[in-house]
Amino acid sequence: MKSNKIIILFGAASMVMIITVAISASLFFSMKNKTEESIKFSEKINELSGKESHTASAASALRRENINIEKISKFFFKENEISVFIKKVEALGPQSGTRITIESLEKGFTEKTVPLLNFRIKAIGTFSEVSRLLVLLENFPGEIGWNTLRVVREDLEAGAVSRGGAPIWRAEAYLTILNFVNE
């Protein structure tokens, strides 16, 4: 009888052990599968968050650069803004004390087909007024190329009226606006 009891206890202990090993093995493999799935899920999340952060940083950079683009584009003259540009140039006359006229205005292209705007101006005033106008033109916003500049003293016998005894000077300039944009 003792022998039967030992066999039954041994059998029961073996069954409990087999069941415990089976449960442990099934838990191990299910945890292994869950871990692999969570790793894949984590990689996808990292990939998406990386793309999202790149998109957010690109959008932020575009917003920052948009301000710079607007600042830079103020220095370009568009085809539909030629009249505004002409008024700005003509406003330099009273600012410098000269009488300024724009004699010609023509659009053109460089050798590399970059658009440009050529114009010829004539200004009359005292030497200091003409010099002030030339300084204002040189500091005018944008990129102005000076093709020719001629400053001559007007002959009083030819009808030039002196201002307070100061001789009258005439400046003729042929200029090119290199920051002109055709639109």
Short mmCIF file of N, CA and C in Angstrom, two decimals:
data_model
loop_
_atom_site.label_atom_id
_atom_site.label_comp_id
_atom_site.label_asym_id
_atom_site.label_seq_id
_atom_site.Cartn_x
_atom_site.Cartn_y
_atom_site.Cartn_z
N MET A 1 0.80 -1.16 0.00
CA MET A 1 0.00 0.00 0.00
C MET A 1 0.87 1.26 0.00
N LYS A 2 1.98 1.13 0.75
CA LYS A 2 2.86 2.26 0.74
C LYS A 2 3.42 2.48 -0.65
N SER A 3 3.65 1.46 -1.30
CA SER A 3 4.20 1.54 -2.63
C SER A 3 3.21 2.19 -3.59
N ASN A 4 1.91 1.86 -3.42
CA ASN A 4 0.87 2.48 -4.25
C ASN A 4 0.78 3.99 -3.96
N LYS A 5 0.86 4.33 -2.71
CA LYS A 5 0.76 5.73 -2.33
C LYS A 5 1.94 6.52 -2.91
N ILE A 6 3.08 5.96 -2.87
CA ILE A 6 4.27 6.64 -3.39
C ILE A 6 4.13 6.81 -4.90
N ILE A 7 3.62 5.79 -5.57
CA ILE A 7 3.45 5.87 -7.03
C ILE A 7 2.43 6.95 -7.36
N ILE A 8 1.33 6.98 -6.58
CA ILE A 8 0.30 7.99 -6.83
C ILE A 8 0.87 9.38 -6.55
N LEU A 9 1.60 9.55 -5.47
CA LEU A 9 2.22 10.84 -5.16
C LEU A 9 3.25 11.22 -6.23
N PHE A 10 4.04 10.24 -6.62
CA PHE A 10 5.03 10.50 -7.66
C PHE A 10 4.35 10.90 -8.97
N GLY A 11 3.25 10.19 -9.32
CA GLY A 11 2.50 10.50 -10.54
C GLY A 11 1.88 11.88 -10.46
N ALA A 12 1.30 12.22 -9.28
CA ALA A 12 0.67 13.53 -9.12
C ALA A 12 1.73 14.62 -9.19
N ALA A 13 2.88 14.41 -8.55
CA ALA A 13 3.95 15.40 -8.57
C ALA A 13 4.48 15.56 -9.99
N SER A 14 4.59 14.46 -10.71
CA SER A 14 5.05 14.52 -12.10
C SER A 14 4.05 15.30 -12.95
N MET A 15 2.74 15.05 -12.74
CA MET A 15 1.70 15.76 -13.50
C MET A 15 1.76 17.26 -13.20
N VAL A 16 1.91 17.60 -11.93
CA VAL A 16 1.98 19.02 -11.55
C VAL A 16 3.22 19.65 -12.18
N MET A 17 4.31 18.91 -12.18
CA MET A 17 5.53 19.42 -12.77
C MET A 17 5.38 19.59 -14.28
N ILE A 18 4.78 18.62 -14.95
CA ILE A 18 4.57 18.70 -16.40
C ILE A 18 3.65 19.88 -16.73
N ILE A 19 2.58 20.03 -15.94
CA ILE A 19 1.64 21.14 -16.17
C ILE A 19 2.36 22.47 -15.93
N THR A 20 3.17 22.56 -14.89
CA THR A 20 3.91 23.78 -14.59
C THR A 20 4.89 24.11 -15.71
N VAL A 21 5.61 23.10 -16.20
CA VAL A 21 6.56 23.32 -17.30
C VAL A 21 5.81 23.75 -18.56
N ALA A 22 4.65 23.12 -18.84
CA ALA A 22 3.87 23.47 -20.02
C ALA A 22 3.36 24.91 -19.93
N ILE A 23 2.86 25.28 -18.75
CA ILE A 23 2.37 26.65 -18.57
C ILE A 23 3.52 27.64 -18.69
N SER A 24 4.66 27.32 -18.10
CA SER A 24 5.83 28.20 -18.19
C SER A 24 6.29 28.35 -19.63
N ALA A 25 6.32 27.24 -20.38
CA ALA A 25 6.74 27.29 -21.78
C ALA A 25 5.77 28.13 -22.61
N SER A 26 4.45 27.91 -22.38
CA SER A 26 3.48 28.69 -23.15
C SER A 26 3.56 30.18 -22.79
N LEU A 27 3.77 30.50 -21.51
CA LEU A 27 3.95 31.90 -21.11
C LEU A 27 5.22 32.49 -21.73
N PHE A 28 6.29 31.70 -21.75
CA PHE A 28 7.54 32.17 -22.34
C PHE A 28 7.36 32.52 -23.81
N PHE A 29 6.74 31.60 -24.58
CA PHE A 29 6.57 31.85 -26.01
C PHE A 29 5.57 32.97 -26.30
N SER A 30 4.53 33.06 -25.48
CA SER A 30 3.59 34.15 -25.70
C SER A 30 4.24 35.50 -25.37
N MET A 31 5.06 35.55 -24.32
CA MET A 31 5.78 36.78 -23.98
C MET A 31 6.79 37.13 -25.07
N LYS A 32 7.43 36.10 -25.63
CA LYS A 32 8.39 36.33 -26.71
C LYS A 32 7.68 36.95 -27.90
N ASN A 33 6.52 36.43 -28.28
CA ASN A 33 5.75 36.97 -29.40
C ASN A 33 5.29 38.40 -29.11
N LYS A 34 4.82 38.63 -27.88
CA LYS A 34 4.38 39.98 -27.50
C LYS A 34 5.54 40.97 -27.56
N THR A 35 6.71 40.53 -27.12
CA THR A 35 7.89 41.39 -27.14
C THR A 35 8.27 41.74 -28.57
N GLU A 36 8.27 40.75 -29.47
CA GLU A 36 8.59 40.99 -30.88
C GLU A 36 7.58 41.96 -31.50
N GLU A 37 6.30 41.77 -31.21
CA GLU A 37 5.27 42.67 -31.74
C GLU A 37 5.44 44.08 -31.19
N SER A 38 5.76 44.18 -29.91
CA SER A 38 5.93 45.51 -29.32
C SER A 38 7.17 46.20 -29.88
N ILE A 39 8.22 45.44 -30.20
CA ILE A 39 9.41 46.02 -30.83
C ILE A 39 9.06 46.58 -32.20
N LYS A 40 8.31 45.80 -33.00
CA LYS A 40 7.89 46.28 -34.32
C LYS A 40 7.02 47.53 -34.19
N PHE A 41 6.11 47.50 -33.24
CA PHE A 41 5.22 48.64 -33.01
C PHE A 41 6.03 49.87 -32.59
N SER A 42 7.00 49.66 -31.71
CA SER A 42 7.85 50.76 -31.25
C SER A 42 8.66 51.35 -32.40
N GLU A 43 9.18 50.49 -33.29
CA GLU A 43 9.93 50.96 -34.45
C GLU A 43 9.05 51.81 -35.36
N LYS A 44 7.80 51.36 -35.58
CA LYS A 44 6.87 52.14 -36.41
C LYS A 44 6.57 53.49 -35.78
N ILE A 45 6.38 53.49 -34.46
CA ILE A 45 6.11 54.75 -33.76
C ILE A 45 7.31 55.69 -33.89
N ASN A 46 8.51 55.15 -33.71
CA ASN A 46 9.71 55.98 -33.84
C ASN A 46 9.85 56.53 -35.26
N GLU A 47 9.56 55.69 -36.25
CA GLU A 47 9.64 56.12 -37.64
C GLU A 47 8.63 57.24 -37.92
N LEU A 48 7.39 57.05 -37.46
CA LEU A 48 6.36 58.06 -37.67
C LEU A 48 6.67 59.35 -36.91
N SER A 49 7.15 59.21 -35.69
CA SER A 49 7.47 60.42 -34.93
C SER A 49 8.67 61.13 -35.55
N GLY A 50 9.60 60.38 -36.12
CA GLY A 50 10.72 60.99 -36.83
C GLY A 50 10.25 61.77 -38.04
N LYS A 51 9.34 61.16 -38.82
CA LYS A 51 8.79 61.86 -39.98
C LYS A 51 8.01 63.09 -39.55
N GLU A 52 7.25 62.94 -38.47
CA GLU A 52 6.45 64.06 -37.98
C GLU A 52 7.34 65.19 -37.49
N SER A 53 8.41 64.84 -36.80
CA SER A 53 9.31 65.89 -36.31
C SER A 53 10.04 66.56 -37.47
N HIS A 54 10.41 65.78 -38.51
CA HIS A 54 11.03 66.38 -39.69
C HIS A 54 10.06 67.31 -40.38
N THR A 55 8.80 66.88 -40.48
CA THR A 55 7.79 67.72 -41.11
C THR A 55 7.58 69.00 -40.30
N ALA A 56 7.51 68.86 -38.99
CA ALA A 56 7.32 70.03 -38.13
C ALA A 56 8.51 70.98 -38.22
N SER A 57 9.72 70.43 -38.23
CA SER A 57 10.90 71.30 -38.32
C SER A 57 10.99 71.96 -39.69
N ALA A 58 10.60 71.23 -40.75
CA ALA A 58 10.59 71.84 -42.08
C ALA A 58 9.56 72.96 -42.16
N ALA A 59 8.39 72.74 -41.59
CA ALA A 59 7.36 73.79 -41.59
C ALA A 59 7.83 75.00 -40.79
N SER A 60 8.49 74.75 -39.68
CA SER A 60 9.01 75.85 -38.86
C SER A 60 10.09 76.63 -39.62
N ALA A 61 10.96 75.90 -40.31
CA ALA A 61 12.00 76.56 -41.10
C ALA A 61 11.39 77.39 -42.22
N LEU A 62 10.35 76.87 -42.85
CA LEU A 62 9.68 77.63 -43.91
C LEU A 62 9.05 78.90 -43.37
N ARG A 63 8.44 78.81 -42.19
CA ARG A 63 7.86 80.02 -41.59
C ARG A 63 8.94 81.05 -41.29
N ARG A 64 10.08 80.58 -40.77
CA ARG A 64 11.18 81.52 -40.48
C ARG A 64 11.73 82.12 -41.76
N GLU A 65 11.91 81.29 -42.77
CA GLU A 65 12.48 81.76 -44.03
C GLU A 65 11.51 82.62 -44.82
N ASN A 66 10.21 82.45 -44.60
CA ASN A 66 9.22 83.26 -45.31
C ASN A 66 9.41 84.74 -44.99
N ILE A 67 9.77 85.05 -43.76
CA ILE A 67 10.04 86.43 -43.37
C ILE A 67 11.24 86.96 -44.16
N ASN A 68 12.29 86.14 -44.27
CA ASN A 68 13.48 86.55 -45.03
C ASN A 68 13.17 86.70 -46.50
N ILE A 69 12.34 85.81 -47.02
CA ILE A 69 11.96 85.88 -48.44
C ILE A 69 11.21 87.17 -48.71
N GLU A 70 10.31 87.54 -47.81
CA GLU A 70 9.58 88.79 -47.98
C GLU A 70 10.52 90.00 -47.92
N LYS A 71 11.50 89.96 -47.02
CA LYS A 71 12.46 91.07 -46.93
C LYS A 71 13.27 91.18 -48.21
N ILE A 72 13.71 90.04 -48.73
CA ILE A 72 14.53 90.05 -49.94
C ILE A 72 13.72 90.48 -51.15
N SER A 73 12.48 90.01 -51.25
CA SER A 73 11.68 90.34 -52.43
C SER A 73 11.32 91.82 -52.49
N LYS A 74 11.46 92.56 -51.37
CA LYS A 74 11.24 94.01 -51.41
C LYS A 74 12.31 94.70 -52.25
N PHE A 75 13.47 94.07 -52.42
CA PHE A 75 14.56 94.67 -53.18
C PHE A 75 14.46 94.38 -54.67
N PHE A 76 13.45 93.63 -55.11
CA PHE A 76 13.27 93.33 -56.52
C PHE A 76 12.12 94.15 -57.06
N PHE A 77 12.29 94.67 -58.26
CA PHE A 77 11.25 95.44 -58.92
C PHE A 77 10.57 94.55 -59.93
N LYS A 78 9.27 94.40 -59.79
CA LYS A 78 8.51 93.58 -60.72
C LYS A 78 8.01 94.45 -61.86
N GLU A 79 7.66 93.80 -62.94
CA GLU A 79 7.23 94.52 -64.14
C GLU A 79 6.02 95.41 -63.86
N ASN A 80 5.11 94.93 -63.03
CA ASN A 80 3.92 95.73 -62.74
C ASN A 80 4.19 96.84 -61.73
N GLU A 81 5.40 96.92 -61.19
CA GLU A 81 5.75 97.96 -60.23
C GLU A 81 6.68 99.02 -60.82
N ILE A 82 6.78 99.06 -62.15
CA ILE A 82 7.68 100.02 -62.79
C ILE A 82 7.26 101.45 -62.47
N SER A 83 5.96 101.72 -62.49
CA SER A 83 5.50 103.09 -62.22
C SER A 83 5.85 103.51 -60.79
N VAL A 84 5.75 102.59 -59.84
CA VAL A 84 6.13 102.89 -58.45
C VAL A 84 7.63 103.18 -58.38
N PHE A 85 8.41 102.39 -59.11
CA PHE A 85 9.86 102.59 -59.14
C PHE A 85 10.19 103.97 -59.73
N ILE A 86 9.51 104.34 -60.82
CA ILE A 86 9.75 105.64 -61.46
C ILE A 86 9.42 106.77 -60.49
N LYS A 87 8.32 106.64 -59.76
CA LYS A 87 7.94 107.68 -58.80
C LYS A 87 8.99 107.80 -57.69
N LYS A 88 9.55 106.66 -57.28
CA LYS A 88 10.60 106.70 -56.24
C LYS A 88 11.84 107.42 -56.76
N VAL A 89 12.20 107.15 -58.02
CA VAL A 89 13.37 107.82 -58.61
C VAL A 89 13.09 109.31 -58.77
N GLU A 90 11.89 109.65 -59.25
CA GLU A 90 11.55 111.07 -59.42
C GLU A 90 11.48 111.80 -58.09
N ALA A 91 11.14 111.09 -57.01
CA ALA A 91 11.08 111.71 -55.68
C ALA A 91 12.47 112.09 -55.17
N LEU A 92 13.51 111.52 -55.78
CA LEU A 92 14.87 111.88 -55.38
C LEU A 92 15.21 113.30 -55.82
N GLY A 93 14.51 113.83 -56.83
CA GLY A 93 14.75 115.20 -57.30
C GLY A 93 14.51 116.22 -56.21
N PRO A 94 13.28 116.31 -55.67
CA PRO A 94 13.04 117.27 -54.59
C PRO A 94 13.89 116.99 -53.34
N GLN A 95 14.19 115.73 -53.12
CA GLN A 95 14.99 115.35 -51.96
C GLN A 95 16.41 115.91 -52.08
N SER A 96 16.93 115.94 -53.30
CA SER A 96 18.29 116.43 -53.51
C SER A 96 18.31 117.89 -53.94
N GLY A 97 17.17 118.44 -54.33
CA GLY A 97 17.11 119.82 -54.78
C GLY A 97 17.32 119.98 -56.27
N THR A 98 17.34 118.88 -57.01
CA THR A 98 17.54 118.95 -58.46
C THR A 98 16.22 118.82 -59.19
N ARG A 99 16.26 119.18 -60.47
CA ARG A 99 15.11 118.94 -61.34
C ARG A 99 15.48 117.70 -62.17
N ILE A 100 14.76 116.62 -61.94
CA ILE A 100 15.12 115.34 -62.55
C ILE A 100 14.07 114.93 -63.56
N THR A 101 14.52 114.40 -64.69
CA THR A 101 13.60 113.85 -65.70
C THR A 101 14.13 112.49 -66.13
N ILE A 102 13.21 111.59 -66.36
CA ILE A 102 13.57 110.27 -66.88
C ILE A 102 13.33 110.31 -68.38
N GLU A 103 14.40 110.18 -69.15
CA GLU A 103 14.30 110.35 -70.59
C GLU A 103 13.94 109.07 -71.32
N SER A 104 14.41 107.94 -70.85
CA SER A 104 14.06 106.68 -71.52
C SER A 104 13.98 105.56 -70.49
N LEU A 105 13.21 104.56 -70.85
CA LEU A 105 13.01 103.41 -69.98
C LEU A 105 12.77 102.21 -70.88
N GLU A 106 13.61 101.20 -70.77
CA GLU A 106 13.46 100.03 -71.64
C GLU A 106 13.85 98.76 -70.90
N LYS A 107 13.07 97.72 -71.18
CA LYS A 107 13.36 96.41 -70.60
C LYS A 107 14.33 95.68 -71.51
N GLY A 108 15.13 94.82 -70.93
CA GLY A 108 16.07 94.04 -71.71
C GLY A 108 16.49 92.79 -70.96
N PHE A 109 17.48 92.10 -71.54
CA PHE A 109 18.00 90.87 -70.94
C PHE A 109 19.51 90.88 -71.02
N THR A 110 20.16 90.25 -70.03
CA THR A 110 21.61 90.08 -70.08
C THR A 110 21.93 88.93 -71.03
N GLU A 111 23.22 88.62 -71.15
CA GLU A 111 23.63 87.51 -72.02
C GLU A 111 23.06 86.19 -71.53
N LYS A 112 22.85 86.08 -70.23
CA LYS A 112 22.32 84.85 -69.65
C LYS A 112 20.81 84.91 -69.48
N THR A 113 20.17 85.76 -70.24
CA THR A 113 18.71 85.95 -70.27
C THR A 113 18.13 86.32 -68.90
N VAL A 114 18.90 87.07 -68.14
CA VAL A 114 18.39 87.62 -66.88
C VAL A 114 17.73 88.95 -67.20
N PRO A 115 16.49 89.17 -66.76
CA PRO A 115 15.82 90.43 -67.10
C PRO A 115 16.46 91.62 -66.39
N LEU A 116 16.47 92.75 -67.10
CA LEU A 116 16.98 93.98 -66.51
C LEU A 116 16.17 95.15 -67.04
N LEU A 117 16.34 96.29 -66.42
CA LEU A 117 15.60 97.49 -66.80
C LEU A 117 16.61 98.62 -66.96
N ASN A 118 16.72 99.14 -68.19
CA ASN A 118 17.63 100.25 -68.48
C ASN A 118 16.84 101.55 -68.43
N PHE A 119 17.44 102.59 -67.88
CA PHE A 119 16.79 103.90 -67.92
C PHE A 119 17.84 105.00 -67.95
N ARG A 120 17.46 106.09 -68.57
CA ARG A 120 18.34 107.25 -68.71
C ARG A 120 17.68 108.41 -67.97
N ILE A 121 18.46 109.07 -67.10
CA ILE A 121 17.92 110.21 -66.37
C ILE A 121 18.77 111.44 -66.64
N LYS A 122 18.13 112.58 -66.45
CA LYS A 122 18.81 113.86 -66.61
C LYS A 122 18.42 114.71 -65.40
N ALA A 123 19.40 115.31 -64.75
CA ALA A 123 19.15 116.13 -63.57
C ALA A 123 19.89 117.45 -63.71
N ILE A 124 19.25 118.52 -63.27
CA ILE A 124 19.84 119.85 -63.35
C ILE A 124 19.77 120.48 -61.96
N GLY A 125 20.89 121.08 -61.54
CA GLY A 125 20.96 121.75 -60.24
C GLY A 125 22.36 122.24 -59.98
N THR A 126 22.61 122.73 -58.79
CA THR A 126 23.96 123.14 -58.44
C THR A 126 24.82 121.88 -58.29
N PHE A 127 26.13 122.10 -58.19
CA PHE A 127 27.02 120.94 -58.11
C PHE A 127 26.73 120.11 -56.86
N SER A 128 26.49 120.76 -55.73
CA SER A 128 26.21 120.01 -54.50
C SER A 128 24.88 119.26 -54.60
N GLU A 129 23.89 119.85 -55.27
CA GLU A 129 22.60 119.17 -55.44
C GLU A 129 22.74 117.96 -56.34
N VAL A 130 23.49 118.13 -57.43
CA VAL A 130 23.71 117.01 -58.36
C VAL A 130 24.50 115.91 -57.66
N SER A 131 25.49 116.30 -56.87
CA SER A 131 26.28 115.30 -56.12
C SER A 131 25.40 114.56 -55.13
N ARG A 132 24.52 115.29 -54.45
CA ARG A 132 23.61 114.66 -53.49
C ARG A 132 22.69 113.66 -54.21
N LEU A 133 22.21 114.03 -55.39
CA LEU A 133 21.36 113.12 -56.17
C LEU A 133 22.11 111.84 -56.53
N LEU A 134 23.35 111.98 -56.94
CA LEU A 134 24.15 110.81 -57.31
C LEU A 134 24.37 109.89 -56.11
N VAL A 135 24.58 110.49 -54.94
CA VAL A 135 24.73 109.68 -53.72
C VAL A 135 23.43 108.97 -53.40
N LEU A 136 22.30 109.67 -53.55
CA LEU A 136 21.00 109.04 -53.30
C LEU A 136 20.74 107.90 -54.27
N LEU A 137 21.11 108.09 -55.53
CA LEU A 137 20.93 107.01 -56.52
C LEU A 137 21.83 105.82 -56.20
N GLU A 138 23.03 106.11 -55.75
CA GLU A 138 23.95 105.02 -55.42
C GLU A 138 23.46 104.22 -54.22
N ASN A 139 22.79 104.88 -53.30
CA ASN A 139 22.28 104.21 -52.11
C ASN A 139 20.83 103.77 -52.27
N PHE A 140 20.30 103.85 -53.46
CA PHE A 140 18.92 103.46 -53.74
C PHE A 140 18.79 101.95 -53.51
N PRO A 141 17.68 101.50 -52.89
CA PRO A 141 17.55 100.05 -52.64
C PRO A 141 17.50 99.28 -53.95
N GLY A 142 18.26 98.24 -54.02
CA GLY A 142 18.31 97.44 -55.24
C GLY A 142 19.72 97.46 -55.80
N GLU A 143 19.87 96.82 -56.92
CA GLU A 143 21.19 96.73 -57.55
C GLU A 143 21.18 97.54 -58.83
N ILE A 144 21.79 98.71 -58.78
CA ILE A 144 21.83 99.61 -59.93
C ILE A 144 23.23 99.56 -60.53
N GLY A 145 23.27 99.28 -61.83
CA GLY A 145 24.53 99.31 -62.55
C GLY A 145 24.66 100.64 -63.28
N TRP A 146 25.79 101.29 -63.10
CA TRP A 146 26.03 102.59 -63.73
C TRP A 146 26.74 102.33 -65.06
N ASN A 147 26.03 102.50 -66.15
CA ASN A 147 26.65 102.29 -67.47
C ASN A 147 27.45 103.53 -67.87
N THR A 148 26.81 104.69 -67.88
CA THR A 148 27.53 105.93 -68.18
C THR A 148 27.03 107.02 -67.24
N LEU A 149 27.92 107.94 -66.93
CA LEU A 149 27.56 109.09 -66.11
C LEU A 149 28.34 110.28 -66.66
N ARG A 150 27.61 111.33 -66.91
CA ARG A 150 28.24 112.55 -67.42
C ARG A 150 27.74 113.72 -66.59
N VAL A 151 28.65 114.44 -65.99
CA VAL A 151 28.31 115.64 -65.23
C VAL A 151 29.04 116.80 -65.89
N VAL A 152 28.26 117.78 -66.37
CA VAL A 152 28.85 118.93 -67.07
C VAL A 152 28.27 120.22 -66.51
N ARG A 153 29.07 121.24 -66.60
CA ARG A 153 28.62 122.56 -66.16
C ARG A 153 27.88 123.22 -67.32
N GLU A 154 26.71 123.73 -67.01
CA GLU A 154 25.90 124.38 -68.04
C GLU A 154 26.51 125.74 -68.36
N ASP A 155 26.46 126.06 -69.62
CA ASP A 155 26.97 127.35 -70.08
C ASP A 155 25.93 128.42 -69.80
N LEU A 156 26.32 129.46 -69.07
CA LEU A 156 25.36 130.51 -68.72
C LEU A 156 24.85 131.24 -69.96
N GLU A 157 25.65 131.28 -71.01
CA GLU A 157 25.23 131.95 -72.23
C GLU A 157 24.15 131.16 -72.96
N ALA A 158 24.07 129.84 -72.69
CA ALA A 158 23.08 128.99 -73.36
C ALA A 158 21.72 129.08 -72.69
N GLY A 159 21.57 129.95 -71.71
CA GLY A 159 20.26 130.13 -71.10
C GLY A 159 20.13 129.51 -69.73
N ALA A 160 21.18 128.94 -69.18
CA ALA A 160 21.10 128.35 -67.85
C ALA A 160 21.07 129.46 -66.81
N VAL A 161 20.13 129.39 -65.92
CA VAL A 161 19.96 130.43 -64.91
C VAL A 161 20.73 130.01 -63.66
N SER A 162 21.51 130.91 -63.17
CA SER A 162 22.30 130.66 -61.97
C SER A 162 21.42 130.78 -60.74
N ARG A 163 21.65 129.92 -59.76
CA ARG A 163 20.91 129.97 -58.49
C ARG A 163 21.78 130.65 -57.45
N GLY A 164 21.48 131.86 -57.17
CA GLY A 164 22.22 132.59 -56.14
C GLY A 164 23.70 132.69 -56.46
N GLY A 165 24.06 132.80 -57.69
CA GLY A 165 25.45 132.94 -58.08
C GLY A 165 26.17 131.62 -58.30
N ALA A 166 25.57 130.49 -57.89
CA ALA A 166 26.20 129.18 -58.08
C ALA A 166 25.93 128.70 -59.50
N PRO A 167 26.95 128.17 -60.16
CA PRO A 167 26.73 127.68 -61.53
C PRO A 167 25.81 126.46 -61.54
N ILE A 168 25.14 126.28 -62.66
CA ILE A 168 24.22 125.16 -62.83
C ILE A 168 24.97 124.01 -63.50
N TRP A 169 24.72 122.81 -62.97
CA TRP A 169 25.34 121.60 -63.50
C TRP A 169 24.25 120.67 -64.01
N ARG A 170 24.62 119.86 -64.97
CA ARG A 170 23.69 118.87 -65.53
C ARG A 170 24.34 117.50 -65.44
N ALA A 171 23.57 116.55 -64.92
CA ALA A 171 24.05 115.17 -64.84
C ALA A 171 23.17 114.31 -65.73
N GLU A 172 23.81 113.51 -66.56
CA GLU A 172 23.10 112.55 -67.41
C GLU A 172 23.66 111.17 -67.07
N ALA A 173 22.77 110.26 -66.76
CA ALA A 173 23.22 108.91 -66.37
C ALA A 173 22.40 107.87 -67.11
N TYR A 174 23.08 106.83 -67.54
CA TYR A 174 22.43 105.68 -68.15
C TYR A 174 22.63 104.53 -67.16
N LEU A 175 21.54 104.10 -66.55
CA LEU A 175 21.61 103.13 -65.46
C LEU A 175 20.88 101.85 -65.81
N THR A 176 21.25 100.78 -65.15
CA THR A 176 20.61 99.48 -65.34
C THR A 176 20.18 98.94 -63.99
N ILE A 177 18.91 98.56 -63.91
CA ILE A 177 18.40 97.91 -62.70
C ILE A 177 18.58 96.41 -62.90
N LEU A 178 19.46 95.82 -62.12
CA LEU A 178 19.76 94.39 -62.27
C LEU A 178 18.84 93.50 -61.45
N ASN A 179 18.09 94.09 -60.54
CA ASN A 179 17.17 93.29 -59.73
C ASN A 179 15.73 93.50 -60.21
N PHE A 180 15.55 93.42 -61.51
CA PHE A 180 14.25 93.57 -62.15
C PHE A 180 13.72 92.17 -62.46
N VAL A 181 12.42 91.97 -62.24
CA VAL A 181 11.82 90.65 -62.44
C VAL A 181 10.67 90.77 -63.41
N ASN A 182 10.70 89.97 -64.48
CA ASN A 182 9.56 89.90 -65.41
C ASN A 182 8.51 88.99 -64.82
N GLU A 183 7.28 89.45 -64.76
CA GLU A 183 6.19 88.59 -64.28
C GLU A 183 5.02 88.69 -65.21
#
